[in-house]
Protein backbone atom coordinates (compact mmCIF):
# COMPACT_ATOMS: atom_id res chain seq x y z
CA MET A 1 -20.95 -96.00 -39.86
CA ALA A 2 -20.68 -92.91 -42.79
CA GLU A 3 -17.25 -91.52 -43.18
CA ILE A 4 -17.68 -87.35 -42.77
CA LEU A 5 -15.05 -84.60 -43.27
CA MET A 6 -14.96 -80.86 -41.05
CA VAL A 7 -13.42 -78.41 -42.88
CA ILE A 8 -12.02 -76.28 -40.11
CA SER A 9 -10.21 -72.54 -41.17
CA GLY A 10 -6.07 -72.73 -40.43
CA ALA A 11 -6.50 -68.90 -39.97
CA ASP A 12 -5.72 -67.21 -36.27
CA ARG A 13 -5.47 -63.49 -37.18
CA LEU A 14 -8.57 -61.25 -39.70
CA THR A 15 -6.88 -58.89 -41.37
CA MET A 16 -9.33 -55.87 -40.34
CA ALA A 17 -10.77 -53.32 -43.18
CA ASP A 18 -8.50 -50.50 -42.29
CA GLY A 19 -4.99 -53.63 -42.56
CA THR A 20 -4.92 -54.06 -38.86
CA GLU A 21 -4.76 -57.64 -37.36
CA HIS A 22 -7.89 -59.31 -34.89
CA PRO A 23 -6.83 -62.92 -33.35
CA THR A 24 -9.63 -65.67 -34.12
CA GLY A 25 -9.69 -69.19 -35.53
CA TYR A 26 -12.71 -71.36 -35.61
CA TRP A 27 -15.66 -70.97 -32.36
CA ALA A 28 -16.04 -73.86 -30.50
CA GLU A 29 -19.42 -74.98 -30.45
CA GLU A 30 -19.72 -75.07 -33.99
CA PHE A 31 -16.69 -78.43 -34.06
CA THR A 32 -17.81 -79.84 -30.55
CA ALA A 33 -20.91 -80.01 -31.21
CA PRO A 34 -21.31 -81.19 -34.58
CA TYR A 35 -18.94 -83.30 -33.16
CA HIS A 36 -20.54 -85.23 -30.83
CA ALA A 37 -23.79 -86.15 -32.41
CA PHE A 38 -21.88 -87.27 -36.13
CA THR A 39 -19.53 -89.92 -33.75
CA LYS A 40 -22.38 -90.69 -31.43
CA ALA A 41 -24.26 -91.12 -34.24
CA GLY A 42 -21.49 -94.03 -35.00
CA HIS A 43 -19.78 -92.59 -37.71
CA ARG A 44 -16.16 -91.34 -38.13
CA VAL A 45 -14.98 -87.67 -38.44
CA SER A 46 -11.55 -86.63 -40.23
CA VAL A 47 -10.57 -83.60 -39.45
CA ALA A 48 -8.85 -81.01 -43.29
CA THR A 49 -7.53 -77.52 -42.68
CA PRO A 50 -6.08 -75.86 -45.72
CA GLY A 51 -2.17 -76.43 -45.71
CA GLY A 52 -2.90 -79.21 -43.43
CA VAL A 53 -2.75 -76.91 -40.16
CA GLN A 54 -3.49 -77.43 -36.75
CA PRO A 55 -6.59 -75.08 -36.53
CA THR A 56 -7.02 -72.59 -33.58
CA VAL A 57 -9.57 -72.20 -31.08
CA ASP A 58 -11.06 -68.63 -31.15
CA ALA A 59 -10.43 -67.73 -27.16
CA ALA A 60 -13.79 -66.48 -27.64
CA SER A 61 -14.89 -69.23 -28.13
CA LEU A 62 -13.71 -70.90 -24.00
CA GLN A 63 -15.17 -67.77 -22.26
CA PRO A 64 -17.48 -68.68 -19.57
CA GLU A 65 -20.22 -66.38 -21.31
CA VAL A 66 -20.88 -68.19 -24.65
CA ASN A 67 -20.59 -71.08 -22.37
CA GLY A 68 -23.42 -71.93 -20.16
CA GLY A 69 -21.07 -70.89 -17.33
CA PRO A 70 -17.73 -71.88 -15.98
CA ALA A 71 -18.63 -76.51 -15.35
CA GLY A 72 -19.59 -75.81 -19.49
CA ALA A 73 -15.96 -73.54 -20.92
CA ALA A 74 -14.23 -76.20 -18.57
CA ALA A 75 -16.11 -79.14 -20.67
CA ALA A 76 -15.64 -77.63 -24.36
CA VAL A 77 -11.54 -77.54 -23.57
CA THR A 78 -11.43 -80.16 -22.38
CA VAL A 79 -13.45 -81.95 -25.02
CA LEU A 80 -11.38 -79.88 -27.82
CA GLU A 81 -8.48 -81.22 -25.80
CA THR A 82 -9.33 -84.71 -26.74
CA VAL A 83 -9.79 -85.02 -30.17
CA THR A 84 -6.73 -86.15 -31.91
CA GLU A 85 -8.63 -85.17 -35.30
CA LEU A 86 -7.33 -81.93 -34.26
CA ARG A 87 -3.65 -82.58 -33.82
CA ARG A 88 -3.42 -83.56 -36.88
CA PRO A 89 -5.40 -82.32 -39.73
CA LEU A 90 -5.76 -83.56 -43.16
CA ALA A 91 -4.84 -80.90 -45.31
CA LEU A 92 -7.20 -79.17 -48.34
CA ALA A 93 -5.24 -80.11 -51.29
CA ASP A 94 -4.49 -83.45 -49.77
CA VAL A 95 -8.83 -84.54 -49.62
CA ASP A 96 -10.08 -86.83 -51.79
CA PRO A 97 -13.72 -86.08 -51.53
CA THR A 98 -15.54 -89.05 -53.16
CA ARG A 99 -13.70 -90.63 -49.32
CA TYR A 100 -16.95 -89.03 -48.22
CA ASP A 101 -20.30 -89.62 -47.25
CA ALA A 102 -21.22 -85.63 -46.08
CA VAL A 103 -19.08 -82.92 -45.67
CA PHE A 104 -19.42 -79.99 -43.34
CA TYR A 105 -17.99 -76.84 -42.60
CA VAL A 106 -17.25 -75.06 -39.44
CA GLY A 107 -17.89 -71.45 -38.66
CA GLY A 108 -15.57 -68.61 -36.50
CA HIS A 109 -14.47 -65.21 -37.92
CA GLY A 110 -11.53 -68.13 -39.33
CA PRO A 111 -12.48 -68.27 -42.52
CA ILE A 112 -13.36 -65.25 -43.82
CA GLN A 113 -9.29 -64.84 -44.53
CA ASP A 114 -9.21 -68.43 -46.03
CA LEU A 115 -12.02 -70.05 -46.99
CA SER A 116 -13.59 -67.64 -48.10
CA GLN A 117 -10.81 -67.49 -51.62
CA ASP A 118 -9.05 -71.14 -51.08
CA ALA A 119 -8.78 -72.79 -54.16
CA ASP A 120 -8.91 -76.56 -52.92
CA SER A 121 -12.38 -76.12 -50.92
CA ALA A 122 -13.52 -74.81 -53.88
CA ARG A 123 -12.61 -78.05 -55.62
CA LEU A 124 -13.87 -80.24 -52.67
CA LEU A 125 -16.85 -77.84 -52.79
CA ARG A 126 -17.85 -78.96 -56.56
CA THR A 127 -17.01 -81.73 -56.13
CA VAL A 128 -20.06 -81.55 -53.38
CA LEU A 129 -22.11 -80.64 -55.34
CA GLU A 130 -21.82 -81.51 -57.81
CA LYS A 131 -22.66 -85.06 -56.61
CA GLY A 132 -25.42 -83.75 -54.71
CA MET A 133 -23.46 -85.57 -51.02
CA PRO A 134 -24.98 -83.78 -48.42
CA LEU A 135 -22.96 -80.49 -47.34
CA GLY A 136 -23.66 -78.18 -44.14
CA ALA A 137 -22.10 -74.85 -43.26
CA VAL A 138 -22.83 -73.20 -40.32
CA CYS A 139 -22.43 -69.56 -38.46
CA HIS A 140 -18.79 -68.22 -40.54
CA GLY A 141 -18.31 -71.97 -42.15
CA VAL A 142 -20.45 -70.68 -44.93
CA ALA A 143 -17.49 -67.88 -45.96
CA ALA A 144 -16.82 -70.91 -47.51
CA LEU A 145 -19.42 -71.38 -50.61
CA LEU A 146 -17.69 -67.87 -51.45
CA ALA A 147 -14.75 -69.49 -53.06
CA THR A 148 -16.29 -70.78 -56.32
CA GLN A 149 -17.70 -67.96 -57.71
CA ASP A 150 -16.31 -68.01 -61.24
CA ALA A 151 -13.75 -64.89 -62.63
CA SER A 152 -17.50 -63.89 -64.19
CA GLY A 153 -18.74 -63.88 -60.61
CA GLY A 154 -21.12 -66.80 -61.76
CA TRP A 155 -21.07 -68.73 -58.40
CA PRO A 156 -23.18 -72.63 -58.17
CA PHE A 157 -25.38 -71.98 -54.91
CA ALA A 158 -26.93 -69.05 -56.54
CA GLY A 159 -30.28 -69.31 -55.82
CA TYR A 160 -30.45 -72.04 -53.03
CA ARG A 161 -31.97 -70.54 -49.56
CA LEU A 162 -29.63 -70.48 -46.75
CA THR A 163 -28.61 -68.68 -44.18
CA GLY A 164 -25.37 -67.27 -41.68
CA PHE A 165 -23.94 -65.00 -39.13
CA SER A 166 -26.04 -61.99 -39.65
CA ALA A 167 -25.45 -57.89 -39.67
CA ALA A 168 -27.26 -58.23 -37.44
CA GLU A 169 -25.71 -59.88 -34.79
CA GLU A 170 -22.14 -59.13 -36.74
CA LYS A 171 -22.91 -55.14 -35.49
CA GLN A 172 -23.97 -56.87 -31.97
CA THR A 173 -20.05 -58.51 -32.04
CA GLY A 174 -19.12 -54.75 -32.44
CA LEU A 175 -16.73 -56.36 -34.96
CA ALA A 176 -19.07 -54.74 -37.87
CA ASP A 177 -17.71 -51.81 -39.00
CA ARG A 178 -14.01 -52.63 -38.46
CA LEU A 179 -14.36 -55.76 -41.26
CA PRO A 180 -13.38 -56.23 -44.08
CA TRP A 181 -17.06 -56.90 -45.25
CA LEU A 182 -20.31 -58.50 -44.06
CA LEU A 183 -21.37 -62.82 -44.84
CA GLN A 184 -24.67 -61.40 -45.18
CA ASP A 185 -24.58 -58.81 -47.84
CA ARG A 186 -22.04 -60.74 -49.70
CA LEU A 187 -24.05 -63.96 -49.95
CA MET A 188 -27.44 -61.73 -50.85
CA ALA A 189 -24.10 -60.16 -53.37
CA ALA A 190 -23.68 -63.53 -55.27
CA GLY A 191 -27.28 -64.49 -55.59
CA ALA A 192 -27.66 -66.62 -52.58
CA ARG A 193 -31.90 -67.04 -50.65
CA TYR A 194 -30.88 -65.63 -47.10
CA SER A 195 -32.78 -66.04 -44.35
CA SER A 196 -32.28 -65.24 -41.19
CA ALA A 197 -34.08 -65.92 -37.58
CA GLY A 198 -34.00 -63.32 -33.95
CA ALA A 199 -30.38 -62.46 -33.99
CA TRP A 200 -29.03 -65.98 -31.17
CA ALA A 201 -31.47 -67.73 -31.79
CA PRO A 202 -31.57 -71.19 -33.89
CA HIS A 203 -32.43 -70.73 -37.63
CA VAL A 204 -31.11 -73.52 -40.12
CA VAL A 205 -31.93 -74.20 -43.51
CA VAL A 206 -32.16 -77.17 -45.90
CA ASP A 207 -31.89 -76.30 -49.59
CA ARG A 208 -31.48 -79.27 -52.05
CA SER A 209 -27.80 -81.11 -50.20
CA LEU A 210 -26.83 -77.55 -48.51
CA HIS A 211 -27.26 -77.46 -44.37
CA THR A 212 -26.44 -73.51 -43.04
CA GLY A 213 -27.34 -72.57 -39.57
CA GLN A 214 -27.84 -69.25 -38.45
CA ASN A 215 -24.95 -68.77 -35.32
CA PRO A 216 -23.16 -70.85 -33.09
CA ALA A 217 -26.20 -71.73 -31.58
CA SER A 218 -27.12 -73.35 -35.06
CA SER A 219 -24.91 -75.82 -34.51
CA ALA A 220 -26.66 -78.56 -32.57
CA SER A 221 -29.87 -78.54 -35.05
CA LEU A 222 -28.20 -78.35 -38.22
CA ALA A 223 -26.16 -81.74 -37.40
CA ALA A 224 -29.14 -83.28 -37.11
CA ALA A 225 -30.26 -82.08 -39.95
CA LEU A 226 -27.13 -83.84 -41.75
CA LEU A 227 -27.19 -86.36 -40.12
CA LYS A 228 -31.38 -87.35 -40.90
CA THR A 229 -30.00 -87.74 -44.89
CA LEU A 230 -27.40 -89.89 -43.87
CA GLY A 231 -30.35 -92.18 -42.85
């Protein structure tokens, strides 16, 4: 049995380019699909957030249209209500990376607000990368990698092949022109070898110990790829 840490944004609001606030949080499928895969495989999951705050699910991710209908939406709510780890997350500042066998970053727009610049998350990521531990990040969760840039712009993930929520997908959400920045643009500017599939299509990229998924539809296949590395 492996110990897997799932890192989730603690943000419930995203400050837009014009200074207004947009309700946000983590995306339900990007937690529930990997959580189900990890626990079904017999592994133990812990959850951590900045400050240990209870994470907020993005209400948009619980709508029937993104869950295959009302039954799927109800099932997602039920899963989230029964996962006790979501109600008592660890504080990122207190996390000892050496206690875990793999780390997985959940998406949703929340990471743009906090994890993209969180020093405790950056410390965790540097340790995970240095030790070659399996690291997964899906959709906007990939934004957390940006926090590891140093003051001169150096980035330990430069040159890595990876993916994340695409600019094309962001435009389709209607938020592209309002966001403080686009994830695809920031990743490429930092030095990532970014790739994407068609909008909303599953797409997973594995480079060394880093496993990334493009969007919510990539959550399950990304979790499966990460599990392969755990044996």
